[in-house]
Structure formats: C-alpha cells, structure tokens
mmCIF file of C-alpha atoms in Angstrom:
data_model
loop_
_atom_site.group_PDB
_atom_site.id
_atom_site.type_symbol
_atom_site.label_atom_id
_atom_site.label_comp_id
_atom_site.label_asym_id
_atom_site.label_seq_id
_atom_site.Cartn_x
_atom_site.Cartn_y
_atom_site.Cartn_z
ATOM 1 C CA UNK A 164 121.060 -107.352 189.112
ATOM 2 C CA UNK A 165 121.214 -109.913 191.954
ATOM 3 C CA UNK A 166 121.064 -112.981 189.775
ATOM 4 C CA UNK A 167 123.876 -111.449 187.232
ATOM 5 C CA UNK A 168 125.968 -110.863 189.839
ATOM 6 C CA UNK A 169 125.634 -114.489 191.197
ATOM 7 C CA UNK A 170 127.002 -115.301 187.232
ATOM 8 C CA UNK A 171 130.215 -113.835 188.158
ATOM 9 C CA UNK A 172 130.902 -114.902 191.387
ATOM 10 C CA UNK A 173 130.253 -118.179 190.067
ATOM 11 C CA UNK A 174 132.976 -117.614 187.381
ATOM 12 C CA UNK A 175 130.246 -117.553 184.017
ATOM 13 C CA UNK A 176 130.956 -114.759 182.316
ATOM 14 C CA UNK A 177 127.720 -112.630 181.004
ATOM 15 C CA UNK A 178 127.341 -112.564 177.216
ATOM 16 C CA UNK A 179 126.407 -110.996 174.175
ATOM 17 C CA UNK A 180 125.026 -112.092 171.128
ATOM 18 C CA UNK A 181 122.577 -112.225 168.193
ATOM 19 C CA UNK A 182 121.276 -115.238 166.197
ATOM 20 C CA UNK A 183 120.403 -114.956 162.403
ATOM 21 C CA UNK A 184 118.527 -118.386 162.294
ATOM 22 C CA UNK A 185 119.547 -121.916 162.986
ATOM 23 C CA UNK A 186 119.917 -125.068 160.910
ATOM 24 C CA UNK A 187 119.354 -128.184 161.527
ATOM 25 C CA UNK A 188 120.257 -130.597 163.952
ATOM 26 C CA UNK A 189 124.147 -131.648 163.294
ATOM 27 C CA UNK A 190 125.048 -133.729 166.611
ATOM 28 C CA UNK A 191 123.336 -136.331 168.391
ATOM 29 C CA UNK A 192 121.135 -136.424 171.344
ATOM 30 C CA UNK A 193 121.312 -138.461 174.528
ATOM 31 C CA UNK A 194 117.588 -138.199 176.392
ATOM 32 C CA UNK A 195 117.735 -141.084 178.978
ATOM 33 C CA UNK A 196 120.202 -143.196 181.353
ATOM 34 C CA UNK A 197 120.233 -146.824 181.055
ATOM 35 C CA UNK A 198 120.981 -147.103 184.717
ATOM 36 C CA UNK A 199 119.597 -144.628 187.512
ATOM 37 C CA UNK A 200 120.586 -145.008 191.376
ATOM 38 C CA UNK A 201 120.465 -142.493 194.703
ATOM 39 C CA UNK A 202 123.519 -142.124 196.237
ATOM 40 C CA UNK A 203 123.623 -140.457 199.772
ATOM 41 C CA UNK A 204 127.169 -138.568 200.757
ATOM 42 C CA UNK A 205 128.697 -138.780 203.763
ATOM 43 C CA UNK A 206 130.221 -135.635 205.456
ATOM 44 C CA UNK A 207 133.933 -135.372 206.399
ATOM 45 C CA UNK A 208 135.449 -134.024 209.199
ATOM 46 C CA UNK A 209 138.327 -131.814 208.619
ATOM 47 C CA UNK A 210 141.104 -129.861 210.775
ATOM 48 C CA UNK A 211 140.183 -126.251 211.015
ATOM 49 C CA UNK A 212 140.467 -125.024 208.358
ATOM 50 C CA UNK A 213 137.640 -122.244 207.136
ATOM 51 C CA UNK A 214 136.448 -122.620 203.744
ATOM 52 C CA UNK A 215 134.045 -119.400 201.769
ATOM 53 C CA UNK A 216 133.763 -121.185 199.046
ATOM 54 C CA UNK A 217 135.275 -125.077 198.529
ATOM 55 C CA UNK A 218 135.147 -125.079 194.712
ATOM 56 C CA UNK A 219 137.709 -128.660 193.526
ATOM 57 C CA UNK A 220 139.310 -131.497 194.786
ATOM 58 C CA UNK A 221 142.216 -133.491 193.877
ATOM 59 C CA UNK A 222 143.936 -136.590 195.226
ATOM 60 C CA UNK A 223 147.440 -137.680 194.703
ATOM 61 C CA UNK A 224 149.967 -139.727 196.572
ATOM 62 C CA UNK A 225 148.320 -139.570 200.018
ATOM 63 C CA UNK A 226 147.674 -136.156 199.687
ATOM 64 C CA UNK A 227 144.443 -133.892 199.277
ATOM 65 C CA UNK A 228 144.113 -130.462 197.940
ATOM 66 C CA UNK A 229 140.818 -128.371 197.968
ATOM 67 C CA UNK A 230 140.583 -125.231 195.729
ATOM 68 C CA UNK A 231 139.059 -122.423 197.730
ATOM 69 C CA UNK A 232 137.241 -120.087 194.874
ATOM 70 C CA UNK A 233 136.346 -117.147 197.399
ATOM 71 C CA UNK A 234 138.935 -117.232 200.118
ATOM 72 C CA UNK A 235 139.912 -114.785 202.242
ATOM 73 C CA UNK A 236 143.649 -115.328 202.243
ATOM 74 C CA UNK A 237 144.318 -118.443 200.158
ATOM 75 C CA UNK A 238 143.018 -120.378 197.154
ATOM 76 C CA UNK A 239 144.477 -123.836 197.988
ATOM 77 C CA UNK A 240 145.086 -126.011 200.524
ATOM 78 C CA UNK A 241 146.923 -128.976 201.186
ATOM 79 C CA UNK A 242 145.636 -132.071 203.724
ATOM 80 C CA UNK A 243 146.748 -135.854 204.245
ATOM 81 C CA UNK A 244 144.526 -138.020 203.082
ATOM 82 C CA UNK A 245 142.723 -139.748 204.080
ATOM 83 C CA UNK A 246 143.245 -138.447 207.587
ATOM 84 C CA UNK A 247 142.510 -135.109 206.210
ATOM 85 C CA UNK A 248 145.163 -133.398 208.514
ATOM 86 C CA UNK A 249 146.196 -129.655 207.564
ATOM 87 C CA UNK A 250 149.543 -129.688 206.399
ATOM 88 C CA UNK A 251 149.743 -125.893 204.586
ATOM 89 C CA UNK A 252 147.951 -122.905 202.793
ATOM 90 C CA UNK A 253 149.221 -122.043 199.324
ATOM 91 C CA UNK A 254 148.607 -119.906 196.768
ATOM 92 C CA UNK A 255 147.935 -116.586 198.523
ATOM 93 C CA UNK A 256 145.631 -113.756 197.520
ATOM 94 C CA UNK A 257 147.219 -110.647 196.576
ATOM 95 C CA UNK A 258 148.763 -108.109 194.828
ATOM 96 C CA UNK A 259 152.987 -108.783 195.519
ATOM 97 C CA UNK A 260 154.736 -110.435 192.536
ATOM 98 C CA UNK A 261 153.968 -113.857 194.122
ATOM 99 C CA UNK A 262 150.847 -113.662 195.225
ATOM 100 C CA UNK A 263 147.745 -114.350 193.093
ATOM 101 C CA UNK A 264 145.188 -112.278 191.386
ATOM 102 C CA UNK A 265 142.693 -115.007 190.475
ATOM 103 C CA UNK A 266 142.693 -118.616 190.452
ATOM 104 C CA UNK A 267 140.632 -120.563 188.056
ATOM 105 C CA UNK A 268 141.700 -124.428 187.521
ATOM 106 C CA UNK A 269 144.625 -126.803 189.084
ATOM 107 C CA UNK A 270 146.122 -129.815 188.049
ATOM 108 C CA UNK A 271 147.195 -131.921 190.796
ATOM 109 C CA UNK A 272 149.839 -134.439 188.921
ATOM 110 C CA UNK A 273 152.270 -135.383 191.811
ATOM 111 C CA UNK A 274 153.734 -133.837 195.263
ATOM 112 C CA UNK A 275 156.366 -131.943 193.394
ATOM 113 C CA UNK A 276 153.605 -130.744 190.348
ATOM 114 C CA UNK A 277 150.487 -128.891 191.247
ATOM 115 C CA UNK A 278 149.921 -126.766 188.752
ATOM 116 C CA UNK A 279 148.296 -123.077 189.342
ATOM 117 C CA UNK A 280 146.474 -120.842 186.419
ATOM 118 C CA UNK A 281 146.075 -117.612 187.332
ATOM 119 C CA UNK A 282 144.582 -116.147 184.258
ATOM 120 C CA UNK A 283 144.671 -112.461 185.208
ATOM 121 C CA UNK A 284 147.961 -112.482 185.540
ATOM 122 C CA UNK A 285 148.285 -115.036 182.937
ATOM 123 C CA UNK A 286 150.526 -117.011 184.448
ATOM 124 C CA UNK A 287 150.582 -120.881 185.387
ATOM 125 C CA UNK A 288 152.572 -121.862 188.353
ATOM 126 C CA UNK A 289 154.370 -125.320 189.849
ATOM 127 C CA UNK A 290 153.811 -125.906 193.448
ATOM 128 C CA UNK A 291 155.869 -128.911 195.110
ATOM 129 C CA UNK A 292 153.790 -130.289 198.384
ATOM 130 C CA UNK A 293 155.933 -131.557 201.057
ATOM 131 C CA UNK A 294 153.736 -133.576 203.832
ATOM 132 C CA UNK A 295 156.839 -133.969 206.120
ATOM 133 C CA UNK A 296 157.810 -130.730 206.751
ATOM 134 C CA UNK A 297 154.309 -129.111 206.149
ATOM 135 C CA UNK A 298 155.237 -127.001 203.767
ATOM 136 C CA UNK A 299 153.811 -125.991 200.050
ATOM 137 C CA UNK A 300 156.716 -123.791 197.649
ATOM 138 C CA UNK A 301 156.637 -122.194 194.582
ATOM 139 C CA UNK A 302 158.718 -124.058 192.252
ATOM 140 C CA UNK A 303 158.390 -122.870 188.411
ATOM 141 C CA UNK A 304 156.382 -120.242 186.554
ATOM 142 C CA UNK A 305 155.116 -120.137 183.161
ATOM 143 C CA UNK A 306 154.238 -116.531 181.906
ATOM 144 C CA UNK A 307 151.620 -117.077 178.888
ATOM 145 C CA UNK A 308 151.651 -115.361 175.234
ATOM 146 C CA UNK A 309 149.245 -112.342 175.184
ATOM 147 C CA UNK A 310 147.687 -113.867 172.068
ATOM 148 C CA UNK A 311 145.913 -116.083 174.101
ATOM 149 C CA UNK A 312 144.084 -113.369 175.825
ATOM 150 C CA UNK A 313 142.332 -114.897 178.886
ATOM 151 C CA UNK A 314 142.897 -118.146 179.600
ATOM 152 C CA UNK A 315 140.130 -120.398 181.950
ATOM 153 C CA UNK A 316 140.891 -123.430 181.555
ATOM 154 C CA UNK A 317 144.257 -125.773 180.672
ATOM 155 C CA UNK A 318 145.716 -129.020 181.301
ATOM 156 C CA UNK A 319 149.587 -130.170 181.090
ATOM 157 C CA UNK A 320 150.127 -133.029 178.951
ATOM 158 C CA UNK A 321 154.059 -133.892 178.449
ATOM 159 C CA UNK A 322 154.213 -131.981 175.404
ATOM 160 C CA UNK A 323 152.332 -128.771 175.921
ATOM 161 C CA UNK A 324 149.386 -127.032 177.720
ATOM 162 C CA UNK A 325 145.718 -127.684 176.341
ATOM 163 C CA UNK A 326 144.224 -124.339 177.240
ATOM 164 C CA UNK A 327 140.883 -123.180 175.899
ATOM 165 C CA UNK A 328 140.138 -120.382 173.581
ATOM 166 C CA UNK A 329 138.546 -117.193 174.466
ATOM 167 C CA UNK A 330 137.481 -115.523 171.434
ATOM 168 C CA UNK A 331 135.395 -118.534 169.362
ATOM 169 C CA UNK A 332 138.197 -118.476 166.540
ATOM 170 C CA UNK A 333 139.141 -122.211 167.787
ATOM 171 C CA UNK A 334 138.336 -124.620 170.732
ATOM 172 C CA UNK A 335 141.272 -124.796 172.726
ATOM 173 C CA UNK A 336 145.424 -124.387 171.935
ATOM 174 C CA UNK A 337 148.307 -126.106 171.940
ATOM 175 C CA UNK A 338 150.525 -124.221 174.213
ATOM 176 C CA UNK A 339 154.640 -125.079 175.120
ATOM 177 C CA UNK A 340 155.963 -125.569 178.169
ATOM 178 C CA UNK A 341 156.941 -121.820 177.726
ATOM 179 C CA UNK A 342 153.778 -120.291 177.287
ATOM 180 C CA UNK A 343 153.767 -120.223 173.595
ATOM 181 C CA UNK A 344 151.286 -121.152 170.912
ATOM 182 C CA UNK A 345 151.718 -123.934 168.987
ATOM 183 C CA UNK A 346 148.673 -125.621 167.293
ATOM 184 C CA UNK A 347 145.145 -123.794 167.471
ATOM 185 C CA UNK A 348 142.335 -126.681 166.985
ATOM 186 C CA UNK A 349 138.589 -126.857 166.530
ATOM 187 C CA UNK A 350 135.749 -124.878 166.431
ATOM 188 C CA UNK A 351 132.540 -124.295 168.803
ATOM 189 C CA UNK A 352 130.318 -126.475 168.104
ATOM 190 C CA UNK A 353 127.069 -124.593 167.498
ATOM 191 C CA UNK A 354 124.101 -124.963 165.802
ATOM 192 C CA UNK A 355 122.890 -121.507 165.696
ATOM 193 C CA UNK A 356 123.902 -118.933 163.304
ATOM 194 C CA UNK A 357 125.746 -116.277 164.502
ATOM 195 C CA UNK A 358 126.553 -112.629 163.079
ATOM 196 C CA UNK A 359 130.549 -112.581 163.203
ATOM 197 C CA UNK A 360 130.975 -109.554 165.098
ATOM 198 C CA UNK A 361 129.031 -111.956 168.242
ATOM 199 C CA UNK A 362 131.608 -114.467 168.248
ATOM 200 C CA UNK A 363 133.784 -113.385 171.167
ATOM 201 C CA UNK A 364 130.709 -113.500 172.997
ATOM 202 C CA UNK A 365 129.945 -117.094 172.081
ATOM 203 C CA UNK A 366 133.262 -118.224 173.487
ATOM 204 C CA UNK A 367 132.124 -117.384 176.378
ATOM 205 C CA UNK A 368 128.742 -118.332 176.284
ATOM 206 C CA UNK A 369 130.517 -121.532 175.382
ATOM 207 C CA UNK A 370 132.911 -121.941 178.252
ATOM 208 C CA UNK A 371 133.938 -125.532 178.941
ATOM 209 C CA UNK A 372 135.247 -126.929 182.183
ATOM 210 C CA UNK A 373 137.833 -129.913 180.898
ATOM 211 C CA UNK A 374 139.680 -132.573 181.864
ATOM 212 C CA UNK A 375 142.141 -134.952 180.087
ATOM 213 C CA UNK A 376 143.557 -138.499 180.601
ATOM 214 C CA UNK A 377 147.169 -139.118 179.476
ATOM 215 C CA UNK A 378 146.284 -143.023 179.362
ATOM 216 C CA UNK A 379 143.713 -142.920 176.865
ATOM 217 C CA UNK A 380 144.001 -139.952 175.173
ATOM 218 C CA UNK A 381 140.832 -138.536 175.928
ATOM 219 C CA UNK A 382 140.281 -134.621 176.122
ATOM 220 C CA UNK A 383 136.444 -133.988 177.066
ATOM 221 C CA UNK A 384 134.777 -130.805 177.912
ATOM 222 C CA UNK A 385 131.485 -130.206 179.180
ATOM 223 C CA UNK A 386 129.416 -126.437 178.773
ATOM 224 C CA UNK A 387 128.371 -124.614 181.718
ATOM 225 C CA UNK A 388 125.142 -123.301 180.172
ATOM 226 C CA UNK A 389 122.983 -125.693 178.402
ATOM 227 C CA UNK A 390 124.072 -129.521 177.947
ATOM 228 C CA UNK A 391 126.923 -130.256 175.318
ATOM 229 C CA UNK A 392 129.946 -132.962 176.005
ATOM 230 C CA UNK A 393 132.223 -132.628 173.572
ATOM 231 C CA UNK A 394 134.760 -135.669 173.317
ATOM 232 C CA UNK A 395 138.290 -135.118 171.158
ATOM 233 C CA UNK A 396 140.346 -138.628 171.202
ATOM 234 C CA UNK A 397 144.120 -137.070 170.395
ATOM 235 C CA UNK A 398 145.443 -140.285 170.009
ATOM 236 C CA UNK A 399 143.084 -141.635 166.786
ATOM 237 C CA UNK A 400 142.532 -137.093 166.370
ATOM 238 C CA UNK A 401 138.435 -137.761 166.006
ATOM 239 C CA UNK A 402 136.253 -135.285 167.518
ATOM 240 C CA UNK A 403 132.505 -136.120 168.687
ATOM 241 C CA UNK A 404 129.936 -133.594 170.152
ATOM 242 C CA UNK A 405 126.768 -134.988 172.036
ATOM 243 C CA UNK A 406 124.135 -132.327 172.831
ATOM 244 C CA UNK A 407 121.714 -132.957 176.094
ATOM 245 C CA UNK A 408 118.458 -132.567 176.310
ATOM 246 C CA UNK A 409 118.843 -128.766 176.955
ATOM 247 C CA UNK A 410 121.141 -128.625 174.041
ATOM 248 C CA UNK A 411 123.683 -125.977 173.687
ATOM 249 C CA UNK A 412 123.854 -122.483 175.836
ATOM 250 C CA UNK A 413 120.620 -119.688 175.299
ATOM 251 C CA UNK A 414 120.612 -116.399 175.938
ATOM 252 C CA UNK A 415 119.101 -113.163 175.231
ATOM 253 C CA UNK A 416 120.505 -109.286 174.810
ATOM 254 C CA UNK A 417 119.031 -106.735 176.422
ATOM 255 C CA UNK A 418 120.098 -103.261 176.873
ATOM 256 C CA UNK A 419 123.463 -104.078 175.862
ATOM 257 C CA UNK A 420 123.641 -107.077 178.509
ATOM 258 C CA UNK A 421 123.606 -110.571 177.940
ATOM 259 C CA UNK A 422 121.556 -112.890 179.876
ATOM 260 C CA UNK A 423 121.276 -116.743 180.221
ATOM 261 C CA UNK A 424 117.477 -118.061 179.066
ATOM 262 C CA UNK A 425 118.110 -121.478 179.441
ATOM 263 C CA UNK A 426 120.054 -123.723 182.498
ATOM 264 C CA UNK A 427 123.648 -123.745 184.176
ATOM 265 C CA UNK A 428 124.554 -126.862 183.162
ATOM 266 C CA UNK A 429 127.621 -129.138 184.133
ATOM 267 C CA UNK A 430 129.926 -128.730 187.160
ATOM 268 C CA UNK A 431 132.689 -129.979 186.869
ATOM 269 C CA UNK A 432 134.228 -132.860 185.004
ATOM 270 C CA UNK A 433 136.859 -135.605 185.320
ATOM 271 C CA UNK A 434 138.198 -138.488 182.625
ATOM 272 C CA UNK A 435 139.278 -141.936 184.037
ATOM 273 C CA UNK A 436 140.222 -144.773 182.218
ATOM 274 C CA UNK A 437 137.127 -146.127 180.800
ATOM 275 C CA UNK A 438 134.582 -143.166 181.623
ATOM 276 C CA UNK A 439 133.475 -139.612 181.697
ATOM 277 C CA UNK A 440 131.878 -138.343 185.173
ATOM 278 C CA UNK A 441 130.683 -134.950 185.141
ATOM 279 C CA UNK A 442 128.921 -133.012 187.917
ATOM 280 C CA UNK A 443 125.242 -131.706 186.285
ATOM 281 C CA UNK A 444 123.172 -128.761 187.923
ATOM 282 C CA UNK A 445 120.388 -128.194 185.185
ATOM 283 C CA UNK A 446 118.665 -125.366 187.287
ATOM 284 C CA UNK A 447 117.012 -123.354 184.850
ATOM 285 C CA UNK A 448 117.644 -119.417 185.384
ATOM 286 C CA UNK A 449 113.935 -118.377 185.861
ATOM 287 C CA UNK A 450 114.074 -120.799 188.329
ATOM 288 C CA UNK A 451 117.293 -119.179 189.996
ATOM 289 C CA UNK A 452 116.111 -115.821 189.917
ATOM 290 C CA UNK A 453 113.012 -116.661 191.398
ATOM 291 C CA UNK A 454 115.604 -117.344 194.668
ATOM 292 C CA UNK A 455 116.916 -114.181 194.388
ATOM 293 C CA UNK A 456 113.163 -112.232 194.190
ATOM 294 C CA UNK A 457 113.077 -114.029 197.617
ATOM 295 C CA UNK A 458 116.076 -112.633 198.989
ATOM 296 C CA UNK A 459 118.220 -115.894 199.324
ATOM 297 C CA UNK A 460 120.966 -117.346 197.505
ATOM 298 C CA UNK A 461 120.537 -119.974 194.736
ATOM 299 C CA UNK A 462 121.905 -123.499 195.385
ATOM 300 C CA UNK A 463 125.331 -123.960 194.548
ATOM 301 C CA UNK A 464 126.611 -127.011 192.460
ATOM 302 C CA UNK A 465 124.320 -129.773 191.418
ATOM 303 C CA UNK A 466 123.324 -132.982 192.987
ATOM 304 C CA UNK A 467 122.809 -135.322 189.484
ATOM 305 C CA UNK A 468 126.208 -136.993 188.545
ATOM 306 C CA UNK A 469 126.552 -138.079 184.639
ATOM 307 C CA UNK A 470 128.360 -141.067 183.954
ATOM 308 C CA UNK A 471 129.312 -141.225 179.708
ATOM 309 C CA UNK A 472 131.649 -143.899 178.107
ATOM 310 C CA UNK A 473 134.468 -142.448 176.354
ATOM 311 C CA UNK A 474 132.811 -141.966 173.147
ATOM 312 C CA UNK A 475 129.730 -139.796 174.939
ATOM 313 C CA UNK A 476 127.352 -142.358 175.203
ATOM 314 C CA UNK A 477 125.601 -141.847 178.620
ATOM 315 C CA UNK A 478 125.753 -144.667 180.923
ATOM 316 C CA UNK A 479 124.340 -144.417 184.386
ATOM 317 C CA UNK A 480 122.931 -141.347 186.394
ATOM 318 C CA UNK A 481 123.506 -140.413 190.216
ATOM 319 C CA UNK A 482 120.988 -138.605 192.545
ATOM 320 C CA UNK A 483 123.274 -137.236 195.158
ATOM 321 C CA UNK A 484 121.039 -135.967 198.606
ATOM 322 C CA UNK A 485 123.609 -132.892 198.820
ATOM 323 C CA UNK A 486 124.469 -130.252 196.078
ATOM 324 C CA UNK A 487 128.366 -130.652 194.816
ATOM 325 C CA UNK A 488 130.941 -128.700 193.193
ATOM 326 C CA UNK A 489 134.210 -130.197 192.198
ATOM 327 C CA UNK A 490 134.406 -134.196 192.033
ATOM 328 C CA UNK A 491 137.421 -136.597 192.088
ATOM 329 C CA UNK A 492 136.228 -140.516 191.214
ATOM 330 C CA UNK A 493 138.441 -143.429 192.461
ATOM 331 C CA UNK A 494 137.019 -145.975 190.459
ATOM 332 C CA UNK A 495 139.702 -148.383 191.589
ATOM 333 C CA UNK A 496 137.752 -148.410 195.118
ATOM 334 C CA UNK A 497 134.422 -147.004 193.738
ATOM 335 C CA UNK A 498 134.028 -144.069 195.667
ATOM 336 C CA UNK A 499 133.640 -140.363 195.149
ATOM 337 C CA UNK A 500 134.953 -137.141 196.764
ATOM 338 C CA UNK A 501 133.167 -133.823 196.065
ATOM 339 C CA UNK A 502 133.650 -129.935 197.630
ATOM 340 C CA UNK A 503 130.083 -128.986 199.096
ATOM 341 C CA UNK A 504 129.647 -125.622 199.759
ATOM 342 C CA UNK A 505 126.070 -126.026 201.347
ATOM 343 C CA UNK A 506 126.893 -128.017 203.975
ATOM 344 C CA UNK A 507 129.053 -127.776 207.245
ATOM 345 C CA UNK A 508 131.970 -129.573 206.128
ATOM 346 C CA UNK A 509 133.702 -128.628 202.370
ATOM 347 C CA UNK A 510 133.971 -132.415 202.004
ATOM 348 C CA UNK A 511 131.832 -134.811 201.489
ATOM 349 C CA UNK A 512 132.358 -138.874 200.148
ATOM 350 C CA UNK A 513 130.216 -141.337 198.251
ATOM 351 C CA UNK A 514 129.919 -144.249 197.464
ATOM 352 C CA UNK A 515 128.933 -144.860 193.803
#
C-alpha cells in the first residue's frame, strides 16, 4: 500500500497491536500556546551538492553537517558555515566493512566527534572533520551488544550511550563506551492496556526521536505518532510525561498489518539550555492517504515549531511558511536552521 510504504521510507516502523481497555487519564494535557507568531524561512544557497532527501542538521565550530536519509552515495556531509562551502562526503552507502548499511541519528559534538549509528549493522562510529584539508575520517567504532536488538536512537553523554529500547520492556539504556548494557530505565508511558504478547509492537508504535543537554541534564523525547513529550531530568532522576492534544500513538490491525489511525506527530527535537524545540507535523493519516489516492506524495516534515520549558510546559508556537525536517536553534543569536526537503535548497534559516 502506497501510504504504508511512505511509513518506511520515512523511518516509522508499521505496528501491531491489540488494546484490552484503557484507564484513565494518568498525565497531563497541554491544549493551547501562550504565545503564537508566523515565522517565514529564508532559503540558502549551497555549493553543489545534490540532496534526495536532507533529513538533520547540526552546527559546531564553524562547521555544518546535513544528514542525507535517502542518498545515493552518502548519508552525511560536511560544509563551512556559514559560508556553506563543501568541504567532504562521509559516511558512504554500502556493503564493504566500512561502508554503511543504514543511518538513523548523529551527534555532532566537535570536529574530531561526529558520531554515526548505523543500527543495522549495529554499530556507532567517530568521524573527525577537518575543514583545512577537506577531508572527513573514520576515527573509532563502537560495535553494540546484541541484547539491544535494534537500536534508533542514542546520544553520548561522558559516561555512556542513552539509546532507546526496542522491545517496550524499558524506555531507553544505559550503554558503555563499549557497547555494553549497563542500566535499563523506564517504561512507555501508555495509557492503554495492552495484551503482553503486543508489546514489541508498542515500542515501536512508541518510537521517540531524542535529544539531551549535558548542561542541564535534560533527556526529552518526543513520539512520532500522536503527541507525547516525555521529559527525564538525570540530574534530580524525575521523570514527567505531557500528552498533546492528540495524545499518545493509535492504530489499528488488520490482516495481520498494523496501521496508524491517528497523526505523525513530532519531527524532530533539540534541548538547549532553558527550552525544548521540537519540529510538529500533526497531519492526520486519512488525510495523508487521501494524497496518495491522488497519485502524489504527502508533505514531508511539518511547518508548526513547539517551544516547551524544561519541565514540558508549552511556551510559544511557530507557523513556519515551508515544511521542515531536522532543526538546530541558536538561541544565543535567535535564529533557526532546518533541512527542507520540499523546496529547492536542503537549507533553509529563520528567524524566531
């Protein structure tokens, strides 16, 4: 089916599940913004360099990278910024020992530490960037426990890997620097009842994009189906959940498939200092399908932009004139940079 298909490419995996009732309302609710403002983006020119499909962006130390999700040749590469001058490919597609099967997320945390998950070979990798010599190498690599099945998602702290769980036992692991399990933590946060033999389903009905800020602590992760924000603080270890008003994921089996009956929710997500931005689409999927009964593709990304305080309290709401994917927020100069892949350039910047 066209619109199942379109789940995959996307990365949200298809799921399937049965419900034996529901209880009652456990988290709070967020309905409204206090603050609402329209934001136009601005595209940017780049040096040749074709993108398929410009999925995240990251900025460190005068230097850009852009995640391409389905590339031809290479998932990533490097630019100056904010000149936005090619200085390499990395991270090519392929089969040989050091090419890559998949990429899912990166962490950007300096030139000489970009770090790669490639979660069907389960394996993260280091990357150093060199903007002199235009060059990108393969530094380190980090071959991961098979206990941890799939991993989608991670972020390096300086102790360990935060990597999510796959099969609904816990939220996310601790992982070492090795690749081993530490610490399992949390649960999903559902308030539907589900049969036990569902639950590796729900994990991935329940896949999180995340982010994490070293500085405060903060580990947040937002749903891609339905509207959850989940908020742990690992410094004072206290966990909130905040549900949206589409509340958590919905779906449906049928004929031994499962399918999404409610929206594609956030984006992509990123925690500064003092907030939570996250990228919100909140198409619902009769609405998508209806694109694909016509023959053309769905819109990609979402143009709202959700602004929460660290606790999950929502703050202010963006109306972005362009659909975006991935986000990176300098709030020091109060701008935005987001991957567009509806538009002629892969970049475009805001001003918030």
């Amino acid at each position: 089916m066209r619109f199942f298909l379109y789940i995959l490419l996307t990365g949200i995996l298809s799921v399937f599940y049965s419900c034996v009732g529901s209880s009652d309302p456990r988290y709070p609710r967020y309905t409204v913004f206090p603050e609402e403002k329209a934001v136009t983006a601005q595209e940017m020119s780049l040096d040749t360099v074709f993108f398929r499909y410009p999925y995240r962006v990251t900025v460190r130390d005068s230097v850009a990278i852009i995640m391409d999700l389905h590339n031809d040749n290479h998932y990533f590469y490097a630019f100056t910024y904010p000149e936005w001058k090619a200085i390499a490919p990395f991270g090519k597609r392929g089969e040989a020992p050091e090419e890559m099967l998949s990429a899912e997320m990166f962490q950007f945390s300096s030139l000489d530490s970009v770090w790669i998950l490639d979660a069907n070979r389960m394996l993260i990798t280091r990357w150093s960037v060199s903007p002199e010599d235009k060059t990108v190498s393969r530094k380190e690599e980090i071959r991961l426990d098979k206990k941890l099945v799939r991993s989608l998602d991670f972020y390096r702290t300086d102790s360990a890997f935060l990597i999510t769980d796959y099969l609904s036992d816990f939220r996310y692991h601790k992982v070492s620097h090795r690749g081993k399990p530490i610490k399992s933590i949390g649960e999903i946060p559902t308030e539907i009842n589900y049969e036990q033999d569902t639950h590796p389903a729900l994990a991935q009905a329940w896949r999180s994009f995340t982010d994490y800020n070293p500085k405060n602590g903060i580990y947040a992760m937002a749903t891609q189906l339905g509207e959850t924000l989940e908020i742990y603080n690992l410094k004072t270890q206290t966990h909130n959940v905040i549900y949206g008003p589409a509340g958590e994921p919905q779906f449906i089996a049928k004929g031994g498939e499962g399918f999404p009956t409610g929206i594609k929710g956030f984006v992509d997500i990123q925690v500064t200092d003092d907030y939570i931005y996250t990228v919100f689409d909140g198409m619902s999927w009769k609405e998508r399908d209806k694109f694909y009964e016509r023959g053309m593709a769905a819109p990609k990304g979402g143009h709202f932009l959700y602004v929460f305080d660290l606790e999950g309290n929502p703050v202010r709401k963006y109306t972005l004139d362009k659909n975006i994917l991935g986000i990176h927020i300098n709030e020091k100069t109060n701008t935005g940079i987001a991957t567009c892949a509806e538009s002629d350039s892969p970049i475009v910047t805001f001003k918030l």
